[in-house]
Amino acid sequence: MTEINVGVVGIGFIGLAHIEALRRLGINVAGVVGSNSAELERKAASLRLPRVYPSFTALLEDPAITVVHLATPNYLHYEQAKAALLAGKHVICEKPLALTSRESAELVRLADERGLVNAVNFSLRYYPVCHQARALVAAGSLGDVWMIKGSYLQDWLLLPTDWNWRLEPEYGGELRAVADIGSHWLDLMTFITGQKVAAVMADLQTFLAVRHKPVSAGETFSGKTLPSSATVEQPIQTEDYAGILLRYADGTRGVLSVSQVSAGRKNQLAFEIGGSRSALAWNSERPDELWIGHRDRANELLLRDPALLHDSARAVTSYPGGHAEGFPDTFKQLYQAVYRAIEAGAPPAEPAYPTFADGHEELVLGEAIARSAREGCWIEIERNS
Ligand code: SOE
């Protein structure tokens, strides 16, 4: 049995979700590293984590660490993933994998050359009914897939006083809402339909061109509960909103809205897939329900129940029908798949989980979306094989 000891880098909101999911699987989280040592020590103590490493380098130099999870701000992902691969570690990296497709392409090559397991945290694929949707499309239940519409909406950045490192391109990248949450939707639609985007037409908007940056930083989503503090006015260039038209490789058409300033939508990914025979719809605020639309008979609402799911969907659900599974469970199911590969010592030929190649795909799409918005025209997707 391969010895597995995990080091988690960054223990903000998402880093804690990584740790919790790993522990639910009985995987040893051997230690953590982060930027704010006092905060890190406090959190590590509250989580009864065995070790706080003094630095990222110290973590990589520990031969006992076999896997690294990166849950740090976006600008650190490329250099940290590269260093971890060069140190011979398997890597699970939060999205986006990097800030440019050149960087992400290099990480794909490096991981492949070294035969290391590599994954990007597109965990939203692992809502069980999203696997059910994929199985229904693959079985031809929808007929030909003609259209995909949807959105990914949040409201945690609605106010001028809402602040997060993602707002600043030097930390989050040139694209914000599209790279942060639009990427989940784009990845999920390709996962469910098996179709890749061929061309994009995008319109981006920054509704809040000036925000009030706190003098002291806060965690993701924490702004809604933090007391007000001293702030400075900060001009913003990254997008609050995106409207994107999509053409898929085999003629399917798509429409996507992305927003982090949509009042009342806390974290809602929604899709509706229309086919020549039937349709599917789902939204992440009601994650156990899959709507199935028919022309010639009553529509259906499938409430997740392992007894009613396709084998591939049943394989990523742990609880009986009526025992809701949600966001944290998607991390657990994703890592269940990734750690099977780690236990085998190398990636399978066709990984079922999202890999660095999927992370790279989202960087390629993001750059095409940004270019389309700049030039005001359709942009064909160019993929270097
Ligand atoms: C903030 O938009 C965020 O934490 C994203 O970074 C995650 O990927 C998403 O799953 C939830 O919202």
mmCIF file of C-alpha atoms and ligand atoms in Angstrom:
data_model
loop_
_atom_site.group_PDB
_atom_site.id
_atom_site.type_symbol
_atom_site.label_atom_id
_atom_site.label_comp_id
_atom_site.label_asym_id
_atom_site.label_seq_id
_atom_site.Cartn_x
_atom_site.Cartn_y
_atom_site.Cartn_z
ATOM 1 C CA MET A 1 0.000 0.000 0.000
ATOM 2 C CA THR A 2 1.512 3.344 -1.091
ATOM 3 C CA GLU A 3 2.174 5.551 1.948
ATOM 4 C CA ILE A 4 0.197 8.769 1.476
ATOM 5 C CA ASN A 5 0.967 11.916 3.444
ATOM 6 C CA VAL A 6 -0.622 15.155 2.272
ATOM 7 C CA GLY A 7 0.584 18.713 2.647
ATOM 8 C CA VAL A 8 -2.068 21.425 2.217
ATOM 9 C CA VAL A 9 -0.895 24.883 1.137
ATOM 10 C CA GLY A 10 -3.287 27.667 2.162
ATOM 11 C CA ILE A 11 -5.979 27.133 4.784
ATOM 12 C CA GLY A 12 -8.551 29.770 3.952
ATOM 13 C CA PHE A 13 -12.186 28.868 3.147
ATOM 14 C CA ILE A 14 -11.346 26.423 0.340
ATOM 15 C CA GLY A 15 -8.210 24.999 1.962
ATOM 16 C CA LEU A 16 -10.326 23.911 4.924
ATOM 17 C CA ALA A 17 -12.741 22.197 2.519
ATOM 18 C CA HIS A 18 -9.788 20.230 1.091
ATOM 19 C CA ILE A 19 -8.652 19.170 4.584
ATOM 20 C CA GLU A 20 -12.144 18.151 5.723
ATOM 21 C CA ALA A 21 -12.750 16.037 2.608
ATOM 22 C CA LEU A 22 -9.381 14.282 2.884
ATOM 23 C CA ARG A 23 -9.990 13.418 6.527
ATOM 24 C CA ARG A 24 -13.446 12.024 5.734
ATOM 25 C CA LEU A 25 -11.628 9.574 3.414
ATOM 26 C CA GLY A 26 -9.124 8.627 6.102
ATOM 27 C CA ILE A 27 -6.280 10.257 4.169
ATOM 28 C CA ASN A 28 -3.478 11.603 6.362
ATOM 29 C CA VAL A 29 -3.124 15.383 6.264
ATOM 30 C CA ALA A 30 0.432 15.527 7.595
ATOM 31 C CA GLY A 31 0.781 19.288 7.679
ATOM 32 C CA VAL A 32 -0.030 22.694 6.323
ATOM 33 C CA VAL A 33 1.709 25.857 5.259
ATOM 34 C CA GLY A 34 0.325 29.330 4.733
ATOM 35 C CA SER A 35 1.098 33.031 4.671
ATOM 36 C CA ASN A 36 -0.172 34.341 7.995
ATOM 37 C CA SER A 37 1.706 32.408 10.670
ATOM 38 C CA ALA A 38 -0.388 33.497 13.681
ATOM 39 C CA GLU A 39 -3.646 32.653 11.876
ATOM 40 C CA LEU A 40 -2.114 29.428 10.589
ATOM 41 C CA GLU A 41 -1.010 28.286 14.055
ATOM 42 C CA ARG A 42 -4.475 29.064 15.455
ATOM 43 C CA LYS A 43 -6.296 27.185 12.711
ATOM 44 C CA ALA A 44 -3.885 24.254 12.791
ATOM 45 C CA ALA A 45 -4.401 23.933 16.534
ATOM 46 C CA SER A 46 -8.196 24.109 16.191
ATOM 47 C CA LEU A 47 -8.040 21.424 13.462
ATOM 48 C CA ARG A 48 -5.597 19.281 15.459
ATOM 49 C CA LEU A 49 -3.264 19.272 12.447
ATOM 50 C CA PRO A 50 0.037 17.542 13.302
ATOM 51 C CA ARG A 51 2.417 20.073 11.769
ATOM 52 C CA VAL A 52 2.757 23.632 10.512
ATOM 53 C CA TYR A 53 5.663 23.880 8.085
ATOM 54 C CA PRO A 54 7.750 27.065 8.284
ATOM 55 C CA SER A 55 7.673 27.463 4.509
ATOM 56 C CA PHE A 56 6.456 25.954 1.229
ATOM 57 C CA THR A 57 10.049 24.909 0.505
ATOM 58 C CA ALA A 58 10.266 23.092 3.838
ATOM 59 C CA LEU A 59 7.091 21.185 2.958
ATOM 60 C CA LEU A 60 8.517 20.124 -0.416
ATOM 61 C CA GLU A 61 11.806 19.066 1.188
ATOM 62 C CA ASP A 62 10.010 16.623 3.484
ATOM 63 C CA PRO A 63 10.373 13.228 1.737
ATOM 64 C CA ALA A 64 7.408 11.912 3.733
ATOM 65 C CA ILE A 65 5.048 14.290 1.906
ATOM 66 C CA THR A 66 3.796 12.494 -1.212
ATOM 67 C CA VAL A 67 0.880 14.730 -2.249
ATOM 68 C CA VAL A 68 0.442 18.525 -2.259
ATOM 69 C CA HIS A 69 -2.900 20.353 -2.360
ATOM 70 C CA LEU A 70 -2.677 23.997 -3.492
ATOM 71 C CA ALA A 71 -5.420 26.249 -2.093
ATOM 72 C CA THR A 72 -3.518 29.528 -2.330
ATOM 73 C CA PRO A 73 -4.374 32.674 -4.292
ATOM 74 C CA ASN A 74 -4.337 32.193 -8.060
ATOM 75 C CA TYR A 75 -1.025 33.980 -8.758
ATOM 76 C CA LEU A 76 0.871 31.356 -6.737
ATOM 77 C CA HIS A 77 -0.584 28.263 -8.436
ATOM 78 C CA TYR A 78 1.827 27.974 -11.374
ATOM 79 C CA GLU A 79 5.087 28.376 -9.458
ATOM 80 C CA GLN A 80 3.895 26.195 -6.570
ATOM 81 C CA ALA A 81 2.533 23.421 -8.819
ATOM 82 C CA LYS A 82 5.767 23.450 -10.834
ATOM 83 C CA ALA A 83 7.944 23.270 -7.711
ATOM 84 C CA ALA A 84 5.821 20.447 -6.261
ATOM 85 C CA LEU A 85 6.021 18.419 -9.502
ATOM 86 C CA LEU A 86 9.798 18.960 -9.666
ATOM 87 C CA ALA A 87 9.954 17.699 -6.071
ATOM 88 C CA GLY A 88 8.188 14.507 -7.208
ATOM 89 C CA LYS A 89 4.856 15.195 -5.488
ATOM 90 C CA HIS A 90 1.418 14.422 -6.872
ATOM 91 C CA VAL A 91 -0.515 17.715 -7.109
ATOM 92 C CA ILE A 92 -4.156 18.730 -6.662
ATOM 93 C CA CYS A 93 -4.455 22.433 -7.527
ATOM 94 C CA GLU A 94 -7.390 24.789 -7.051
ATOM 95 C CA LYS A 95 -8.669 26.453 -10.209
ATOM 96 C CA PRO A 96 -7.440 28.322 -12.116
ATOM 97 C CA LEU A 97 -4.383 26.125 -12.668
ATOM 98 C CA ALA A 98 -2.292 29.148 -13.686
ATOM 99 C CA LEU A 99 -2.681 32.731 -14.927
ATOM 100 C CA THR A 100 -1.821 31.990 -18.582
ATOM 101 C CA SER A 101 -2.263 29.057 -20.972
ATOM 102 C CA ARG A 102 1.509 29.045 -21.568
ATOM 103 C CA GLU A 103 2.039 28.323 -17.864
ATOM 104 C CA SER A 104 -0.724 25.703 -17.728
ATOM 105 C CA ALA A 105 0.609 23.958 -20.864
ATOM 106 C CA GLU A 106 4.011 23.680 -19.172
ATOM 107 C CA LEU A 107 2.428 22.125 -16.067
ATOM 108 C CA VAL A 108 0.553 19.562 -18.179
ATOM 109 C CA ARG A 109 3.800 18.571 -19.904
ATOM 110 C CA LEU A 110 5.773 18.423 -16.656
ATOM 111 C CA ALA A 111 3.201 16.249 -14.878
ATOM 112 C CA ASP A 112 2.957 13.892 -17.866
ATOM 113 C CA GLU A 113 6.736 13.611 -18.205
ATOM 114 C CA ARG A 114 7.075 12.682 -14.539
ATOM 115 C CA GLY A 115 4.074 10.357 -14.437
ATOM 116 C CA LEU A 116 2.628 12.234 -11.475
ATOM 117 C CA VAL A 117 -1.065 12.336 -10.615
ATOM 118 C CA ASN A 118 -2.358 15.805 -11.326
ATOM 119 C CA ALA A 119 -5.830 17.229 -10.742
ATOM 120 C CA VAL A 120 -7.646 20.575 -10.788
ATOM 121 C CA ASN A 121 -10.407 21.123 -8.241
ATOM 122 C CA PHE A 122 -13.414 21.231 -10.572
ATOM 123 C CA SER A 123 -15.284 19.450 -7.804
ATOM 124 C CA LEU A 124 -18.746 20.553 -8.963
ATOM 125 C CA ARG A 125 -18.692 17.652 -11.459
ATOM 126 C CA TYR A 126 -19.145 15.427 -8.409
ATOM 127 C CA TYR A 127 -22.686 16.364 -7.499
ATOM 128 C CA PRO A 128 -24.148 12.904 -8.139
ATOM 129 C CA VAL A 129 -26.970 14.097 -10.385
ATOM 130 C CA CYS A 130 -24.378 15.813 -12.628
ATOM 131 C CA HIS A 131 -22.919 12.358 -13.197
ATOM 132 C CA GLN A 132 -26.483 11.142 -13.835
ATOM 133 C CA ALA A 133 -26.907 13.902 -16.442
ATOM 134 C CA ARG A 134 -23.692 12.770 -18.120
ATOM 135 C CA ALA A 135 -24.919 9.166 -18.200
ATOM 136 C CA LEU A 136 -28.281 10.184 -19.697
ATOM 137 C CA VAL A 137 -26.577 12.218 -22.463
ATOM 138 C CA ALA A 138 -24.144 9.369 -23.195
ATOM 139 C CA ALA A 139 -27.043 6.878 -23.389
ATOM 140 C CA GLY A 140 -28.738 9.069 -26.026
ATOM 141 C CA SER A 141 -31.729 9.880 -23.789
ATOM 142 C CA LEU A 142 -31.669 13.517 -24.926
ATOM 143 C CA GLY A 143 -31.125 12.679 -28.570
ATOM 144 C CA ASP A 144 -28.781 15.171 -30.244
ATOM 145 C CA VAL A 145 -27.688 17.959 -27.886
ATOM 146 C CA TRP A 146 -28.767 21.199 -29.553
ATOM 147 C CA MET A 147 -28.482 23.890 -26.888
ATOM 148 C CA ILE A 148 -26.958 24.552 -23.483
ATOM 149 C CA LYS A 149 -27.945 27.583 -21.442
ATOM 150 C CA GLY A 150 -27.026 28.544 -17.948
ATOM 151 C CA SER A 151 -25.405 30.761 -15.435
ATOM 152 C CA TYR A 152 -23.164 30.903 -12.431
ATOM 153 C CA LEU A 153 -24.319 33.681 -10.095
ATOM 154 C CA GLN A 154 -23.097 34.902 -6.699
ATOM 155 C CA ASP A 155 -23.658 38.061 -4.623
ATOM 156 C CA TRP A 156 -20.638 38.125 -2.317
ATOM 157 C CA LEU A 157 -19.026 40.951 -4.307
ATOM 158 C CA LEU A 158 -22.200 43.013 -4.833
ATOM 159 C CA LEU A 159 -21.298 45.959 -2.617
ATOM 160 C CA PRO A 160 -18.539 48.515 -3.207
ATOM 161 C CA THR A 161 -17.253 47.578 0.251
ATOM 162 C CA ASP A 162 -16.986 43.857 -0.641
ATOM 163 C CA TRP A 163 -13.314 43.056 -1.103
ATOM 164 C CA ASN A 164 -11.189 40.024 -2.015
ATOM 165 C CA TRP A 165 -7.783 39.401 -3.568
ATOM 166 C CA ARG A 166 -9.569 38.072 -6.702
ATOM 167 C CA LEU A 167 -10.484 41.672 -7.585
ATOM 168 C CA GLU A 168 -6.861 42.570 -8.312
ATOM 169 C CA PRO A 169 -5.341 41.119 -11.525
ATOM 170 C CA GLU A 170 -1.867 40.748 -10.010
ATOM 171 C CA TYR A 171 -3.293 38.225 -7.522
ATOM 172 C CA GLY A 172 -6.316 36.747 -9.302
ATOM 173 C CA GLY A 173 -5.477 37.156 -12.978
ATOM 174 C CA GLU A 174 -6.822 39.380 -15.777
ATOM 175 C CA LEU A 175 -10.227 37.588 -15.742
ATOM 176 C CA ARG A 176 -12.075 37.340 -12.437
ATOM 177 C CA ALA A 177 -15.711 36.064 -12.567
ATOM 178 C CA VAL A 178 -15.045 34.021 -15.723
ATOM 179 C CA ALA A 179 -11.845 32.398 -14.410
ATOM 180 C CA ASP A 180 -13.152 31.923 -10.866
ATOM 181 C CA ILE A 181 -16.652 30.532 -11.465
ATOM 182 C CA GLY A 182 -17.380 30.632 -15.209
ATOM 183 C CA SER A 183 -14.660 27.988 -15.551
ATOM 184 C CA HIS A 184 -16.667 25.600 -13.327
ATOM 185 C CA TRP A 185 -19.694 25.918 -15.627
ATOM 186 C CA LEU A 186 -17.677 25.522 -18.831
ATOM 187 C CA ASP A 187 -15.861 22.483 -17.434
ATOM 188 C CA LEU A 188 -19.119 20.921 -16.177
ATOM 189 C CA MET A 189 -20.917 21.336 -19.523
ATOM 190 C CA THR A 190 -18.075 19.645 -21.402
ATOM 191 C CA PHE A 191 -18.016 16.899 -18.739
ATOM 192 C CA ILE A 192 -21.775 16.265 -19.092
ATOM 193 C CA THR A 193 -22.121 16.609 -22.867
ATOM 194 C CA GLY A 194 -18.659 15.448 -23.964
ATOM 195 C CA GLN A 195 -18.474 18.429 -26.325
ATOM 196 C CA LYS A 196 -15.710 21.024 -26.494
ATOM 197 C CA VAL A 197 -16.169 24.723 -27.166
ATOM 198 C CA ALA A 198 -15.186 25.707 -30.735
ATOM 199 C CA ALA A 199 -15.779 29.487 -30.650
ATOM 200 C CA VAL A 200 -16.844 32.233 -28.206
ATOM 201 C CA MET A 201 -18.429 35.683 -28.378
ATOM 202 C CA ALA A 202 -18.112 37.505 -25.065
ATOM 203 C CA ASP A 203 -19.243 40.710 -23.414
ATOM 204 C CA LEU A 204 -17.646 41.595 -20.067
ATOM 205 C CA GLN A 205 -18.690 44.356 -17.663
ATOM 206 C CA THR A 206 -17.257 45.872 -14.487
ATOM 207 C CA PHE A 207 -20.248 47.533 -12.814
ATOM 208 C CA LEU A 208 -18.263 48.673 -9.776
ATOM 209 C CA ALA A 209 -15.313 50.533 -11.271
ATOM 210 C CA VAL A 210 -14.194 51.669 -7.815
ATOM 211 C CA ARG A 211 -14.284 49.604 -4.632
ATOM 212 C CA HIS A 212 -13.304 50.276 -1.020
ATOM 213 C CA LYS A 213 -10.267 48.137 -0.283
ATOM 214 C CA PRO A 214 -9.868 47.338 3.451
ATOM 215 C CA VAL A 215 -6.543 48.152 4.934
ATOM 216 C CA SER A 216 -6.428 44.518 6.242
ATOM 217 C CA ALA A 217 -7.289 41.576 3.913
ATOM 218 C CA GLY A 218 -10.148 39.089 4.531
ATOM 219 C CA GLU A 219 -10.980 35.511 3.466
ATOM 220 C CA THR A 220 -13.235 34.592 0.529
ATOM 221 C CA PHE A 221 -16.920 35.246 1.313
ATOM 222 C CA SER A 222 -15.917 36.662 4.731
ATOM 223 C CA GLY A 223 -16.666 40.262 3.766
ATOM 224 C CA LYS A 224 -20.377 39.723 4.406
ATOM 225 C CA THR A 225 -19.759 39.212 8.091
ATOM 226 C CA LEU A 226 -16.648 41.285 8.857
ATOM 227 C CA PRO A 227 -17.178 44.622 10.689
ATOM 228 C CA SER A 228 -16.348 47.631 8.554
ATOM 229 C CA SER A 229 -12.723 48.746 8.798
ATOM 230 C CA ALA A 230 -10.519 51.486 7.378
ATOM 231 C CA THR A 231 -10.563 51.397 3.557
ATOM 232 C CA VAL A 232 -8.968 53.081 0.559
ATOM 233 C CA GLU A 233 -10.642 53.653 -2.825
ATOM 234 C CA GLN A 234 -9.331 51.217 -5.453
ATOM 235 C CA PRO A 235 -10.077 51.324 -9.219
ATOM 236 C CA ILE A 236 -11.199 47.899 -10.535
ATOM 237 C CA GLN A 237 -10.615 46.470 -14.038
ATOM 238 C CA THR A 238 -11.617 42.820 -13.536
ATOM 239 C CA GLU A 239 -15.135 41.859 -14.643
ATOM 240 C CA ASP A 240 -18.150 41.551 -12.325
ATOM 241 C CA TYR A 241 -20.234 40.086 -15.141
ATOM 242 C CA ALA A 242 -19.857 38.121 -18.382
ATOM 243 C CA GLY A 243 -22.373 37.304 -21.126
ATOM 244 C CA ILE A 244 -20.950 34.625 -23.397
ATOM 245 C CA LEU A 245 -22.267 32.998 -26.596
ATOM 246 C CA LEU A 246 -20.761 29.564 -27.292
ATOM 247 C CA ARG A 247 -20.468 27.389 -30.384
ATOM 248 C CA TYR A 248 -19.524 23.784 -29.641
ATOM 249 C CA ALA A 249 -17.585 21.529 -31.995
ATOM 250 C CA ASP A 250 -20.563 19.565 -33.348
ATOM 251 C CA GLY A 251 -22.991 22.453 -33.800
ATOM 252 C CA THR A 252 -24.441 22.714 -30.305
ATOM 253 C CA ARG A 253 -25.065 26.309 -29.222
ATOM 254 C CA GLY A 254 -24.641 27.758 -25.738
ATOM 255 C CA VAL A 255 -25.387 30.902 -23.718
ATOM 256 C CA LEU A 256 -23.733 31.594 -20.364
ATOM 257 C CA SER A 257 -24.171 34.420 -17.819
ATOM 258 C CA VAL A 258 -21.599 34.803 -15.048
ATOM 259 C CA SER A 259 -21.901 37.285 -12.219
ATOM 260 C CA GLN A 260 -20.510 37.852 -8.730
ATOM 261 C CA VAL A 261 -22.887 40.805 -8.129
ATOM 262 C CA SER A 262 -26.321 39.098 -8.399
ATOM 263 C CA ALA A 263 -28.315 39.871 -5.251
ATOM 264 C CA GLY A 264 -29.779 36.772 -3.617
ATOM 265 C CA ARG A 265 -27.794 34.229 -5.605
ATOM 266 C CA LYS A 266 -25.346 32.923 -2.992
ATOM 267 C CA ASN A 267 -23.501 30.411 -5.134
ATOM 268 C CA GLN A 268 -25.780 29.152 -7.886
ATOM 269 C CA LEU A 269 -24.531 27.209 -10.872
ATOM 270 C CA ALA A 270 -27.457 26.433 -13.209
ATOM 271 C CA PHE A 271 -27.794 24.704 -16.582
ATOM 272 C CA GLU A 272 -30.478 23.529 -18.998
ATOM 273 C CA ILE A 273 -29.447 21.185 -21.801
ATOM 274 C CA GLY A 274 -31.926 20.900 -24.695
ATOM 275 C CA GLY A 275 -31.841 17.875 -26.988
ATOM 276 C CA SER A 276 -33.808 16.600 -29.975
ATOM 277 C CA ARG A 277 -35.715 14.162 -27.719
ATOM 278 C CA SER A 278 -35.680 15.587 -24.162
ATOM 279 C CA ALA A 279 -33.991 18.117 -21.882
ATOM 280 C CA LEU A 280 -32.214 18.299 -18.518
ATOM 281 C CA ALA A 281 -31.977 21.129 -15.991
ATOM 282 C CA TRP A 282 -30.213 21.496 -12.648
ATOM 283 C CA ASN A 283 -29.134 24.172 -10.201
ATOM 284 C CA SER A 284 -26.599 23.851 -7.395
ATOM 285 C CA GLU A 285 -28.872 25.480 -4.797
ATOM 286 C CA ARG A 286 -31.132 22.366 -5.125
ATOM 287 C CA PRO A 287 -28.300 19.893 -5.767
ATOM 288 C CA ASP A 288 -30.179 16.603 -5.285
ATOM 289 C CA GLU A 289 -32.823 17.376 -7.946
ATOM 290 C CA LEU A 290 -32.551 16.771 -11.706
ATOM 291 C CA TRP A 291 -35.363 18.076 -13.927
ATOM 292 C CA ILE A 292 -36.035 16.019 -17.050
ATOM 293 C CA GLY A 293 -38.162 17.697 -19.737
ATOM 294 C CA HIS A 294 -40.356 15.829 -22.230
ATOM 295 C CA ARG A 295 -42.506 16.775 -25.199
ATOM 296 C CA ASP A 296 -44.707 13.683 -25.291
ATOM 297 C CA ARG A 297 -45.267 13.018 -21.585
ATOM 298 C CA ALA A 298 -45.150 14.690 -18.185
ATOM 299 C CA ASN A 299 -41.842 16.192 -17.161
ATOM 300 C CA GLU A 300 -39.921 14.418 -14.380
ATOM 301 C CA LEU A 301 -38.080 15.580 -11.261
ATOM 302 C CA LEU A 302 -35.505 13.004 -10.136
ATOM 303 C CA LEU A 303 -34.616 13.341 -6.444
ATOM 304 C CA ARG A 304 -31.186 11.773 -5.966
ATOM 305 C CA ASP A 305 -31.642 8.153 -4.799
ATOM 306 C CA PRO A 306 -28.823 5.681 -5.403
ATOM 307 C CA ALA A 307 -31.398 3.049 -6.311
ATOM 308 C CA LEU A 308 -32.546 5.229 -9.228
ATOM 309 C CA LEU A 309 -29.139 6.339 -10.506
ATOM 310 C CA HIS A 310 -26.913 5.057 -13.295
ATOM 311 C CA ASP A 311 -23.912 3.037 -11.996
ATOM 312 C CA SER A 312 -21.514 5.943 -12.690
ATOM 313 C CA ALA A 313 -23.668 8.330 -10.629
ATOM 314 C CA ARG A 314 -24.251 5.801 -7.854
ATOM 315 C CA ALA A 315 -20.460 5.470 -7.582
ATOM 316 C CA VAL A 316 -20.157 9.118 -6.460
ATOM 317 C CA THR A 317 -22.958 9.181 -3.910
ATOM 318 C CA SER A 318 -22.631 7.979 -0.315
ATOM 319 C CA TYR A 319 -26.026 8.529 1.261
ATOM 320 C CA PRO A 320 -29.531 7.143 0.646
ATOM 321 C CA GLY A 321 -32.162 9.250 -1.068
ATOM 322 C CA GLY A 322 -33.453 12.101 1.058
ATOM 323 C CA HIS A 323 -30.139 12.503 2.900
ATOM 324 C CA ALA A 324 -28.924 15.592 1.046
ATOM 325 C CA GLU A 325 -25.395 15.639 -0.337
ATOM 326 C CA GLY A 326 -23.817 18.966 -1.177
ATOM 327 C CA PHE A 327 -20.747 21.121 -1.770
ATOM 328 C CA PRO A 328 -18.391 19.444 0.782
ATOM 329 C CA ASP A 329 -19.384 16.006 -0.537
ATOM 330 C CA THR A 330 -18.198 16.957 -4.024
ATOM 331 C CA PHE A 331 -14.668 17.429 -2.632
ATOM 332 C CA LYS A 332 -14.832 14.017 -0.958
ATOM 333 C CA GLN A 333 -16.004 12.272 -4.138
ATOM 334 C CA LEU A 334 -13.410 14.063 -6.273
ATOM 335 C CA TYR A 335 -10.581 13.007 -3.943
ATOM 336 C CA GLN A 336 -11.955 9.451 -3.796
ATOM 337 C CA ALA A 337 -11.262 9.273 -7.546
ATOM 338 C CA VAL A 338 -7.924 11.101 -7.445
ATOM 339 C CA TYR A 339 -6.513 9.057 -4.566
ATOM 340 C CA ARG A 340 -7.338 5.791 -6.294
ATOM 341 C CA ALA A 341 -4.816 6.935 -8.910
ATOM 342 C CA ILE A 342 -2.335 8.044 -6.233
ATOM 343 C CA GLU A 343 -2.614 4.655 -4.509
ATOM 344 C CA ALA A 344 -1.920 3.025 -7.887
ATOM 345 C CA GLY A 345 1.197 5.207 -8.127
ATOM 346 C CA ALA A 346 0.442 6.909 -11.439
ATOM 347 C CA PRO A 347 -2.429 8.468 -13.442
ATOM 348 C CA PRO A 348 -4.736 6.069 -15.337
ATOM 349 C CA ALA A 349 -4.769 6.237 -19.142
ATOM 350 C CA GLU A 350 -8.162 8.017 -19.121
ATOM 351 C CA PRO A 351 -8.609 9.830 -15.774
ATOM 352 C CA ALA A 352 -12.251 10.253 -14.777
ATOM 353 C CA TYR A 353 -11.329 13.209 -12.555
ATOM 354 C CA PRO A 354 -10.410 16.724 -13.831
ATOM 355 C CA THR A 355 -6.689 16.867 -14.630
ATOM 356 C CA PHE A 356 -4.200 19.632 -15.404
ATOM 357 C CA ALA A 357 -5.268 19.181 -19.061
ATOM 358 C CA ASP A 358 -8.803 20.243 -18.045
ATOM 359 C CA GLY A 359 -7.338 23.154 -16.108
ATOM 360 C CA HIS A 360 -5.327 24.118 -19.200
ATOM 361 C CA GLU A 361 -8.515 23.958 -21.331
ATOM 362 C CA GLU A 362 -10.120 26.583 -19.089
ATOM 363 C CA LEU A 363 -7.104 28.885 -19.473
ATOM 364 C CA VAL A 364 -7.354 28.532 -23.276
ATOM 365 C CA LEU A 365 -11.091 29.327 -23.168
ATOM 366 C CA GLY A 366 -10.528 32.239 -20.787
ATOM 367 C CA GLU A 367 -7.962 33.843 -23.080
ATOM 368 C CA ALA A 368 -10.327 33.487 -26.051
ATOM 369 C CA ILE A 369 -13.184 35.015 -23.999
ATOM 370 C CA ALA A 370 -11.011 37.971 -22.970
ATOM 371 C CA ARG A 371 -9.850 38.493 -26.586
ATOM 372 C CA SER A 372 -13.428 38.311 -27.904
ATOM 373 C CA ALA A 373 -14.543 40.937 -25.376
ATOM 374 C CA ARG A 374 -11.623 43.212 -26.335
ATOM 375 C CA GLU A 375 -12.126 42.870 -30.096
ATOM 376 C CA GLY A 376 -15.936 42.580 -30.089
ATOM 377 C CA CYS A 377 -16.010 39.529 -32.368
ATOM 378 C CA TRP A 378 -16.251 35.747 -32.430
ATOM 379 C CA ILE A 379 -12.956 34.035 -31.541
ATOM 380 C CA GLU A 380 -12.229 30.468 -32.704
ATOM 381 C CA ILE A 381 -10.582 28.273 -30.049
ATOM 382 C CA GLU A 382 -7.019 27.292 -31.039
ATOM 383 C CA ARG A 383 -5.672 24.298 -29.139
ATOM 384 C CA ASN A 384 -2.013 23.353 -29.502
ATOM 385 C CA SER A 385 -2.156 19.555 -29.295
HETATM 386 C C1 SOE B 1 -15.538 32.126 -4.883
HETATM 387 O O1 SOE B 1 -16.153 32.583 -6.051
HETATM 388 C C2 SOE B 1 -15.614 30.596 -4.813
HETATM 389 O O2 SOE B 1 -15.017 30.180 -3.604
HETATM 390 C C3 SOE B 1 -14.851 29.941 -5.976
HETATM 391 O O3 SOE B 1 -13.462 30.284 -5.920
HETATM 392 C C4 SOE B 1 -15.036 28.427 -5.889
HETATM 393 O O4 SOE B 1 -14.338 27.779 -6.950
HETATM 394 C C5 SOE B 1 -16.524 28.119 -5.981
HETATM 395 O O5 SOE B 1 -16.726 26.705 -5.921
HETATM 396 C C6 SOE B 1 -17.269 28.803 -4.838
HETATM 397 O O6 SOE B 1 -17.004 30.222 -4.857
#
